[in-house]
Amino acid sequence: MTQDDILATLTQTLRDLLGDDEIVLAMDTLREDVPNWDSFNYINFIVATEAEFGIKFRIADVESFPDVGAVVRAIERLRAR
Amino acid sequence: MLFNSYAFIFGFLPLTLAGFWVLGHRRRDWALLWLTAASLVFYAWWRPINVLLIAPSILINYALSLALRRTGEDSPALARALLIGGIVFNLCFLGYFKYLTFLQGTANDLFDAGFTLTHLILPLGISFITFQKIAFLVDVHAGRVKEFTFRNYALFVLFFPQLVAGPIVHYREMMPQFAVAPCRFSAENAAIGVSLFFMGLFKKLVLADPLSRLVAPLYAQAAAGTPLTLTDAWIAALGFTLQIYFDFSGYSDMALGLARFFGIKLPVNFNSPLKSSSIIDFWLRWHVSLTRFLTAYLYNPLTLNLTRRRVAQGKPLFGGRNTTLSAFVWLLAMPTLLTMLISGIWHGAGYAYILWGLLHGLLLVVNHGWRVLRPRIFLDAKSYNRAMKPVGFVLTFLSVVFAMAMFRAPTAGSAVTIWQGMIGMFGATLPEAILNRIGPAGPWLTALGFTPAWTSGSFLMEATLRIAALLAIALCLPNTLEMLARFEPAIGVKPAKQPERLVRLLTWEPTSAWALTLAVVTLAGVLSLGELSEFLYWQF
């Protein structure tokens, strides 16, 4: 799975969650860039992503993902194990 | 040693700074060692035996951190055990000093346990230091902190500007600053430091402390079971709200200023909380570093785990329009109440603190609940926000003031007495001299139910004037962070893109007008020194 594939999956997850089909995630997207992506929906997004990829992030990582790219890289790392 | 004492301002601070700058010209690490040693003296000043308590705790925490770093990713189970062990050790350390007496008392009340109460003297700043150490262990475990030495760790824990009452800082925001600090005299840092420190001293001694004298007898009266009339009850609640506001605001400014002398910036801790238009907003402005700690190390991990569990069970999640009641209760209300309950317990051992925490938890839950419901009732978010902002402000203000009575009252019961007084259950009186001198308002107030009292009007006059003046300052004037925004007074503070007129007018500048103003502020502060008056947050 390439980074683009992961990004596409994440975009779909967040679209479903926020009910907004205009959302397009890129590696440098910040949470502030997406309307209504508040801290609650962030947690929901993280958990939905975990279910989607069958992985489990570390709590400390969840706290400190600076942008969507960091989430993508963490997914790659966890899937490689 | 109190920030507001002669010994600190005219002895400890000049000596520490002189040593720091002189040594800094030779070798930076000597200057930093000097600063660590000075901080230890600062801590020991009040009760030297405290050093014997804090030193072993530092050593044990450092050893644990080393072990954690070594175990790292090789053995997650062992690392986890070390982390949990460390957290439990720190909580027990805090619990022994802070809660033992309370637990014994509660056991006696409930089960007639017959414990003899152990009266321990709380080591200074133990609650703040404990949280900071826990945060460090978690950060090492998470790999957010990789490089650390004993010298750096000791400086991080002991750095005296934030040692006793915060802000609660992170290793990763402090040590990079110490690593590059020039440790030499800088005119800019000294000017900003002096300004922040003495504005803080002024807030504490000239604005906050006189209120303490006004409200203390009222709380004593409530504790003795004597009802408070309408005006007295409101003076008690409003007066204490403003007292703790300026006390903590002053402390936070002084901490920022002191750190700045050494070229260090601390995080924002206090940002005009009474201007908030919601309780959520309030907690993002009052004791910011505590909210940040509780959110990152308690609330978020809790919600993450609860959310995972619900996903595994296939139940609906919290968020947006489709939020169900059970998702709201389990994913928002529960973790919020628990976090604020722990915040209450952290502030002190006593039922009133516990109730205060729960009360704020409940207010936050209502606030979040309304955020979920509001879009279903009011579709146009923009016009809603415009119209409702003032209502939000008034509701938030009243909630904070009512809750503060619980925070201050010696017992939960006496806080209820004050609340009853505030809603007029014990009648409303005005001194006869005032009632007769306010023209047509007199008969109007009498018709509303005010009765004349044969007491002096001077207490009411002084209290009203002080409260009105301080409210005006808290609500209308820009705060020190805004005034000094150009010089980044706290980590991450930047000037607003389009500052309001008043902010532009009161922006700090190295001009003679500002020099004169600050000289007056400093003089007023220094002349009020003398009476021993602790910061309210030093007791936590």
Short mmCIF file of C-alpha atoms in Angstrom, two decimals, chain A residues 16-17 38-41 43-48 50-51 55-64 81, chain B residues 73 138 141-144 295-297 299-301 303-305 307-308 311 317-320 331-332 368:
data_model
loop_
_atom_site.label_atom_id
_atom_site.label_comp_id
_atom_site.label_asym_id
_atom_site.label_seq_id
_atom_site.Cartn_x
_atom_site.Cartn_y
_atom_site.Cartn_z
CA ASP A 16 -17.85 9.39 6.38
CA LEU A 17 -17.22 10.65 9.89
CA ASP A 38 -12.55 19.05 16.53
CA SER A 39 -10.78 17.08 19.23
CA PHE A 40 -13.67 14.62 19.61
CA ASN A 41 -13.83 13.84 15.92
CA ILE A 43 -10.28 10.71 18.52
CA ASN A 44 -13.09 9.10 16.49
CA PHE A 45 -11.00 9.40 13.33
CA ILE A 46 -8.02 7.78 15.03
CA VAL A 47 -10.09 4.86 16.33
CA ALA A 48 -11.88 4.40 12.97
CA GLU A 50 -7.19 1.75 13.72
CA ALA A 51 -10.19 -0.45 12.90
CA ILE A 55 -3.51 -1.51 13.94
CA LYS A 56 -3.22 0.22 17.30
CA PHE A 57 -1.45 3.56 17.71
CA ARG A 58 0.46 4.41 20.88
CA ILE A 59 -1.40 6.93 23.01
CA ALA A 60 1.66 9.17 23.05
CA ASP A 61 1.76 9.19 19.24
CA VAL A 62 -1.91 10.07 19.00
CA GLU A 63 -1.17 13.08 21.22
CA SER A 64 1.63 14.35 19.06
CA ARG A 81 5.76 -5.00 11.71
CA GLU B 73 11.16 -0.43 22.88
CA VAL B 138 5.32 9.56 30.53
CA HIS B 141 8.24 6.24 28.11
CA ALA B 142 6.64 7.64 24.95
CA GLY B 143 10.02 8.48 23.45
CA ARG B 144 9.20 12.21 23.39
CA THR B 295 -6.13 16.90 28.94
CA ALA B 296 -2.98 15.27 27.61
CA TYR B 297 -2.25 12.82 30.42
CA TYR B 299 -8.65 12.97 29.55
CA ASN B 300 -7.33 12.04 26.10
CA PRO B 301 -5.97 8.58 26.98
CA THR B 303 -11.48 8.88 25.86
CA LEU B 304 -9.23 7.04 23.41
CA ASN B 305 -9.61 3.82 25.37
CA THR B 307 -13.82 5.02 22.16
CA ARG B 308 -11.83 1.93 21.17
CA VAL B 311 -15.92 0.61 18.38
CA LEU B 317 -19.56 7.23 18.64
CA PHE B 318 -19.64 10.77 19.95
CA GLY B 319 -19.51 13.63 17.49
CA GLY B 320 -21.69 15.72 15.24
CA LEU B 331 -17.51 9.26 25.81
CA LEU B 332 -17.94 12.81 27.05
CA HIS B 368 -20.59 20.30 25.47
#
